[in-house]
Amino acid sequence: MRIISLLAISLLMLSLTVLLSCKTPELSGGIIALEAGRIDEAINYFQQARDKQPENPEVYMYLAKAYANKQMWEEAIEALDNGEGLDPKFDEDIKLAREELWVKIYNDFAIPAYVEHDYETAAEYFELASRADPTKAESFNSLGLCYGILEKPEKAVEAFKKAVELQPDNVDFLTNLSSAYLDIGDTEKAAEILFVLAEKEPDNAEVQYKVARSLHLQGSIDEAIEKYRKVIELDPEYLDAYYYLGSALQDEKQDYEGAVEILEKYVEKYEDDEVAWARLAQCYSKTGNKEKAIEAGKKAEEIIKKKKEEENQ
């Protein structure tokens, strides 16, 4: 056993000797320090190696690895940026180094922050991940989701656009981009994306609903109503489709009986919406059903009172 152990050590030392034989003393010293876990010492060596060989991409890869060990993400990304394109022989190595850095930032820091609902921190890490490896569409999509939650719709649009550029056929990314366009009021661009999605996903209630909302906001009421009905057909529990279908029938079409039919179904499924009850009261009144109008109005007042009491507790 002792002979085998000595042989293994000898082979390890031999491989390390071969690895370091073609490198400068600074780069070799940095590699040894890095392998030993002496990160600050390794960084110092690699910086010296960089100053002596500024055109050597290998130096930047090792420097990035050392910085990553210290969670110095900006410096690690900058090192890889500086090493990229210096020597075609190292292009694949730089690519792998970027992916390794991306995995560490994205999986170990960005995702946990997102899961903990710390969206500001998550956005910072997703942004770093997107720079560590700009080929990963997931980073930009996740960044867009954070910006949406943080009510920064313009930034969300830019992030989702980059995700779609990288994966133009990804339905989730396209859906997110269309939603972001709706958030900033650009219904025309949202509609362009949504109509493409609607053809790709004819049985997707979420996609069809977003098409309906876009049409509604653009004033294409008849088409919007048709789409809302399609959504309800696909998913009878899609509450927002009931609400906006009812509002379109009431406000734009003055079809009060039709609105009553839809809004009644809505409040059966979600009875704590005071606005829906107020709408029902108006529609009942328009159709001559005074008794139900009074009941619906009282229900709306009760819900408002209840919510105020809960807020004051």
Short mmCIF file of C-alpha atoms in Angstrom, two decimals:
data_model
loop_
_atom_site.label_atom_id
_atom_site.label_comp_id
_atom_site.label_asym_id
_atom_site.label_seq_id
_atom_site.Cartn_x
_atom_site.Cartn_y
_atom_site.Cartn_z
CA MET A 1 0.00 0.00 0.00
CA ARG A 2 2.86 2.36 0.83
CA ILE A 3 4.48 1.68 -2.56
CA ILE A 4 1.19 2.48 -4.34
CA SER A 5 0.76 5.70 -2.35
CA LEU A 6 4.29 6.82 -3.12
CA LEU A 7 3.71 6.01 -6.79
CA ALA A 8 0.50 8.06 -6.84
CA ILE A 9 2.25 11.02 -5.22
CA SER A 10 5.12 10.72 -7.68
CA LEU A 11 2.71 10.73 -10.64
CA LEU A 12 0.87 13.76 -9.23
CA MET A 13 4.11 15.67 -8.78
CA LEU A 14 5.21 14.68 -12.28
CA SER A 15 1.95 15.91 -13.84
CA LEU A 16 2.19 19.18 -11.91
CA THR A 17 5.80 19.59 -13.03
CA VAL A 18 4.80 19.07 -16.67
CA LEU A 19 1.90 21.51 -16.25
CA LEU A 20 4.12 24.22 -14.82
CA SER A 21 7.21 23.65 -16.95
CA CYS A 22 6.06 25.88 -19.82
CA LYS A 23 4.77 28.69 -17.64
CA THR A 24 6.37 31.80 -16.19
CA PRO A 25 7.41 31.67 -12.51
CA GLU A 26 4.58 34.07 -11.66
CA LEU A 27 1.91 31.97 -13.37
CA SER A 28 3.34 28.75 -11.92
CA GLY A 29 3.44 30.27 -8.45
CA GLY A 30 -0.16 31.41 -8.81
CA ILE A 31 -1.36 27.96 -9.85
CA ILE A 32 0.39 26.33 -6.89
CA ALA A 33 -1.05 28.90 -4.47
CA LEU A 34 -4.53 28.53 -5.98
CA GLU A 35 -4.46 24.74 -5.67
CA ALA A 36 -3.33 25.12 -2.05
CA GLY A 37 -6.21 27.49 -1.27
CA ARG A 38 -3.99 30.53 -0.74
CA ILE A 39 -6.21 32.75 -2.84
CA ASP A 40 -4.80 36.19 -2.02
CA GLU A 41 -1.31 34.95 -2.79
CA ALA A 42 -2.56 33.40 -6.03
CA ILE A 43 -4.20 36.66 -7.11
CA ASN A 44 -0.97 38.53 -6.46
CA TYR A 45 0.99 36.05 -8.58
CA PHE A 46 -1.55 36.12 -11.42
CA GLN A 47 -1.57 39.92 -11.45
CA GLN A 48 2.20 39.89 -11.81
CA ALA A 49 1.89 37.31 -14.58
CA ARG A 50 -0.69 39.49 -16.34
CA ASP A 51 1.61 42.50 -16.17
CA LYS A 52 4.42 40.45 -17.74
CA GLN A 53 2.23 38.65 -20.31
CA PRO A 54 -0.78 40.87 -21.06
CA GLU A 55 -1.49 38.89 -24.25
CA ASN A 56 -1.64 35.49 -22.54
CA PRO A 57 -5.31 34.39 -22.19
CA GLU A 58 -4.36 31.61 -19.77
CA VAL A 59 -3.31 34.21 -17.21
CA TYR A 60 -6.74 35.84 -17.34
CA MET A 61 -8.52 32.49 -16.96
CA TYR A 62 -6.60 31.66 -13.80
CA LEU A 63 -7.01 35.20 -12.51
CA ALA A 64 -10.78 34.96 -13.04
CA LYS A 65 -10.87 31.66 -11.17
CA ALA A 66 -9.00 33.16 -8.23
CA TYR A 67 -11.28 36.21 -8.14
CA ALA A 68 -14.34 33.93 -8.22
CA ASN A 69 -13.02 32.10 -5.17
CA LYS A 70 -13.13 35.45 -3.35
CA GLN A 71 -16.59 36.26 -4.81
CA MET A 72 -15.01 39.21 -6.61
CA TRP A 73 -17.45 38.86 -9.49
CA GLU A 74 -16.78 42.15 -11.27
CA GLU A 75 -13.05 41.45 -11.34
CA ALA A 76 -13.58 37.86 -12.51
CA ILE A 77 -15.83 38.98 -15.37
CA GLU A 78 -13.38 41.71 -16.37
CA ALA A 79 -10.53 39.18 -16.42
CA LEU A 80 -12.44 36.90 -18.80
CA ASP A 81 -13.44 39.85 -20.97
CA ASN A 82 -9.77 40.86 -21.24
CA GLY A 83 -8.64 37.33 -22.05
CA GLU A 84 -11.24 36.71 -24.73
CA GLY A 85 -10.03 36.81 -28.33
CA LEU A 86 -6.33 37.00 -27.51
CA ASP A 87 -5.55 33.54 -28.89
CA PRO A 88 -8.00 31.35 -30.87
CA LYS A 89 -6.46 28.25 -29.27
CA PHE A 90 -7.94 29.32 -25.94
CA ASP A 91 -11.41 30.32 -27.19
CA GLU A 92 -13.00 27.08 -26.01
CA ASP A 93 -11.25 27.34 -22.63
CA ILE A 94 -12.52 30.90 -22.16
CA LYS A 95 -16.01 29.73 -23.09
CA LEU A 96 -15.86 26.96 -20.48
CA ALA A 97 -14.49 29.39 -17.88
CA ARG A 98 -17.41 31.73 -18.56
CA GLU A 99 -19.89 28.90 -18.17
CA GLU A 100 -18.28 27.80 -14.91
CA LEU A 101 -18.48 31.35 -13.54
CA TRP A 102 -22.08 31.69 -14.75
CA VAL A 103 -23.13 28.46 -12.99
CA LYS A 104 -21.62 29.65 -9.72
CA ILE A 105 -23.27 33.08 -9.78
CA TYR A 106 -26.62 31.94 -11.18
CA ASN A 107 -27.15 28.76 -9.14
CA ASP A 108 -25.40 29.63 -5.89
CA PHE A 109 -26.39 33.28 -5.47
CA ALA A 110 -29.05 34.54 -7.90
CA ILE A 111 -31.58 31.71 -7.62
CA PRO A 112 -31.44 31.49 -3.78
CA ALA A 113 -32.02 35.26 -3.53
CA TYR A 114 -34.99 34.97 -5.91
CA VAL A 115 -36.47 32.06 -3.94
CA GLU A 116 -36.18 34.16 -0.77
CA HIS A 117 -38.06 37.00 -2.52
CA ASP A 118 -35.04 39.28 -2.25
CA TYR A 119 -35.58 40.58 -5.76
CA GLU A 120 -33.17 43.51 -5.57
CA THR A 121 -30.30 41.19 -4.68
CA ALA A 122 -31.46 38.57 -7.17
CA ALA A 123 -31.51 41.18 -9.95
CA GLU A 124 -27.93 42.17 -9.12
CA TYR A 125 -26.76 38.56 -9.37
CA PHE A 126 -28.76 37.80 -12.52
CA GLU A 127 -27.19 40.88 -14.11
CA LEU A 128 -23.73 39.65 -13.11
CA ALA A 129 -24.54 36.19 -14.47
CA SER A 130 -25.65 37.71 -17.78
CA ARG A 131 -22.26 39.40 -18.08
CA ALA A 132 -20.32 36.33 -16.97
CA ASP A 133 -21.81 34.38 -19.88
CA PRO A 134 -23.85 36.55 -22.28
CA THR A 135 -24.96 33.46 -24.24
CA LYS A 136 -27.26 32.24 -21.45
CA ALA A 137 -30.80 33.40 -22.19
CA GLU A 138 -31.98 32.25 -18.75
CA SER A 139 -30.05 35.06 -17.07
CA PHE A 140 -31.80 37.77 -19.06
CA ASN A 141 -35.23 36.20 -18.64
CA SER A 142 -34.76 35.88 -14.87
CA LEU A 143 -33.47 39.44 -14.73
CA GLY A 144 -36.59 40.60 -16.58
CA LEU A 145 -38.81 38.78 -14.09
CA CYS A 146 -37.08 40.57 -11.21
CA TYR A 147 -37.46 43.95 -12.88
CA GLY A 148 -41.14 43.23 -13.45
CA ILE A 149 -41.68 42.45 -9.77
CA LEU A 150 -39.67 45.55 -8.81
CA GLU A 151 -41.94 47.64 -11.07
CA LYS A 152 -39.18 48.59 -13.49
CA PRO A 153 -40.99 47.70 -16.73
CA GLU A 154 -38.61 49.48 -19.12
CA LYS A 155 -35.67 47.48 -17.76
CA ALA A 156 -37.79 44.32 -17.90
CA VAL A 157 -38.44 44.92 -21.61
CA GLU A 158 -34.72 45.26 -22.36
CA ALA A 159 -33.88 42.09 -20.42
CA PHE A 160 -36.62 40.03 -22.07
CA LYS A 161 -35.60 41.33 -25.51
CA LYS A 162 -32.10 39.95 -24.98
CA ALA A 163 -33.52 36.61 -23.85
CA VAL A 164 -35.67 36.42 -26.99
CA GLU A 165 -32.72 37.38 -29.21
CA LEU A 166 -30.87 34.35 -27.86
CA GLN A 167 -33.87 32.00 -28.01
CA PRO A 168 -36.39 33.45 -30.49
CA ASP A 169 -38.71 30.43 -30.36
CA ASN A 170 -38.97 30.19 -26.58
CA VAL A 171 -42.68 30.62 -25.78
CA ASP A 172 -42.09 31.60 -22.14
CA PHE A 173 -39.60 34.32 -23.08
CA LEU A 174 -41.90 35.68 -25.80
CA THR A 175 -44.84 35.70 -23.40
CA ASN A 176 -42.80 37.58 -20.80
CA LEU A 177 -41.69 40.14 -23.37
CA SER A 178 -45.25 40.74 -24.55
CA SER A 179 -46.38 41.23 -20.94
CA ALA A 180 -43.58 43.74 -20.36
CA TYR A 181 -44.62 45.68 -23.46
CA LEU A 182 -48.17 45.78 -22.09
CA ASP A 183 -46.80 47.09 -18.79
CA ILE A 184 -45.20 50.07 -20.52
CA GLY A 185 -48.31 50.64 -22.65
CA ASP A 186 -46.80 49.54 -25.96
CA THR A 187 -49.82 47.51 -27.05
CA GLU A 188 -48.74 47.42 -30.69
CA LYS A 189 -45.47 45.58 -30.03
CA ALA A 190 -47.18 43.37 -27.46
CA ALA A 191 -49.80 42.44 -30.05
CA GLU A 192 -47.19 41.56 -32.69
CA ILE A 193 -45.64 39.02 -30.35
CA LEU A 194 -48.93 37.75 -28.98
CA PHE A 195 -50.45 37.02 -32.37
CA VAL A 196 -47.42 34.92 -33.26
CA LEU A 197 -47.73 33.14 -29.92
CA ALA A 198 -51.46 32.61 -30.37
CA GLU A 199 -50.80 30.70 -33.57
CA LYS A 200 -48.06 28.64 -31.93
CA GLU A 201 -50.07 27.97 -28.75
CA PRO A 202 -53.77 27.84 -29.70
CA ASP A 203 -54.66 25.85 -26.57
CA ASN A 204 -52.64 27.94 -24.12
CA ALA A 205 -55.13 29.90 -21.99
CA GLU A 206 -52.47 32.28 -20.67
CA VAL A 207 -51.33 33.23 -24.17
CA GLN A 208 -54.89 33.61 -25.45
CA TYR A 209 -55.77 35.79 -22.45
CA LYS A 210 -52.86 38.12 -23.13
CA VAL A 211 -53.96 38.41 -26.75
CA ALA A 212 -57.44 39.30 -25.51
CA ARG A 213 -56.09 41.98 -23.16
CA SER A 214 -53.95 43.46 -25.91
CA LEU A 215 -56.93 43.61 -28.27
CA HIS A 216 -59.07 45.12 -25.51
CA LEU A 217 -56.52 47.84 -24.77
CA GLN A 218 -56.24 48.65 -28.47
CA GLY A 219 -60.01 49.06 -28.72
CA SER A 220 -60.68 45.94 -30.82
CA ILE A 221 -63.58 45.01 -28.58
CA ASP A 222 -65.36 42.36 -30.64
CA GLU A 223 -62.13 40.46 -31.20
CA ALA A 224 -61.22 40.83 -27.53
CA ILE A 225 -64.59 39.45 -26.44
CA GLU A 226 -64.15 36.46 -28.74
CA LYS A 227 -60.71 35.78 -27.24
CA TYR A 228 -61.97 36.13 -23.65
CA ARG A 229 -64.61 33.51 -24.40
CA LYS A 230 -61.91 31.28 -25.88
CA VAL A 231 -59.88 31.59 -22.68
CA ILE A 232 -62.86 30.59 -20.53
CA GLU A 233 -63.48 27.65 -22.82
CA LEU A 234 -59.86 26.54 -22.40
CA ASP A 235 -59.78 27.22 -18.64
CA PRO A 236 -63.14 27.68 -16.87
CA GLU A 237 -61.28 28.85 -13.74
CA TYR A 238 -59.47 31.75 -15.42
CA LEU A 239 -60.98 34.53 -13.26
CA ASP A 240 -59.49 37.54 -15.03
CA ALA A 241 -61.04 36.42 -18.31
CA TYR A 242 -64.50 36.50 -16.70
CA TYR A 243 -63.92 39.92 -15.18
CA TYR A 244 -62.64 41.63 -18.31
CA LEU A 245 -65.20 39.93 -20.54
CA GLY A 246 -67.91 41.23 -18.23
CA SER A 247 -66.41 44.72 -18.22
CA ALA A 248 -66.15 44.75 -22.03
CA LEU A 249 -69.78 43.71 -22.38
CA GLN A 250 -70.85 46.35 -19.85
CA ASP A 251 -68.67 49.32 -20.80
CA GLU A 252 -68.04 49.03 -24.51
CA LYS A 253 -71.00 46.98 -25.77
CA GLN A 254 -73.66 48.09 -23.26
CA ASP A 255 -74.79 44.46 -23.25
CA TYR A 256 -75.93 44.52 -19.63
CA GLU A 257 -77.67 41.16 -19.67
CA GLY A 258 -74.59 39.53 -21.14
CA ALA A 259 -72.42 41.29 -18.56
CA VAL A 260 -74.67 40.06 -15.73
CA GLU A 261 -74.32 36.46 -16.93
CA ILE A 262 -70.51 36.65 -16.94
CA LEU A 263 -70.06 38.72 -13.77
CA GLU A 264 -72.37 36.42 -11.81
CA LYS A 265 -70.10 33.52 -12.74
CA TYR A 266 -67.10 35.60 -11.70
CA VAL A 267 -68.42 36.44 -8.20
CA GLU A 268 -69.44 32.81 -7.70
CA LYS A 269 -65.77 31.93 -8.03
CA TYR A 270 -64.38 35.04 -6.31
CA GLU A 271 -66.91 36.76 -4.09
CA ASP A 272 -64.58 39.27 -2.38
CA ASP A 273 -64.24 41.65 -5.34
CA GLU A 274 -66.14 44.81 -4.45
CA VAL A 275 -65.63 46.30 -7.92
CA ALA A 276 -67.27 43.29 -9.57
CA TRP A 277 -70.26 43.58 -7.21
CA ALA A 278 -70.52 47.30 -7.98
CA ARG A 279 -70.51 46.47 -11.69
CA LEU A 280 -73.22 43.90 -11.12
CA ALA A 281 -75.30 46.46 -9.24
CA GLN A 282 -75.07 48.83 -12.22
CA CYS A 283 -75.95 46.08 -14.70
CA TYR A 284 -78.90 44.88 -12.62
CA SER A 285 -80.15 48.45 -12.49
CA LYS A 286 -79.82 48.83 -16.26
CA THR A 287 -81.82 45.64 -16.83
CA GLY A 288 -84.56 46.75 -14.43
CA ASN A 289 -83.75 44.30 -11.64
CA LYS A 290 -83.83 46.83 -8.80
CA GLU A 291 -83.90 44.26 -6.00
CA LYS A 292 -80.74 42.53 -7.15
CA ALA A 293 -79.12 45.90 -7.81
CA ILE A 294 -79.65 46.86 -4.16
CA GLU A 295 -78.34 43.49 -2.94
CA ALA A 296 -75.21 43.73 -5.11
CA GLY A 297 -74.59 47.31 -3.96
CA LYS A 298 -74.84 46.25 -0.31
CA LYS A 299 -72.45 43.36 -0.97
CA ALA A 300 -69.90 45.78 -2.44
CA GLU A 301 -70.22 48.04 0.62
CA GLU A 302 -69.79 45.09 3.00
CA ILE A 303 -66.59 44.00 1.27
CA ILE A 304 -65.18 47.54 1.34
CA LYS A 305 -65.98 47.83 5.06
CA LYS A 306 -64.44 44.42 5.79
CA LYS A 307 -61.21 45.28 3.94
CA LYS A 308 -60.89 48.60 5.78
CA GLU A 309 -61.32 46.84 9.12
CA GLU A 310 -58.63 44.32 8.18
CA GLU A 311 -56.27 47.14 7.20
CA ASN A 312 -56.79 48.86 10.56
CA GLN A 313 -56.10 45.74 12.62
#
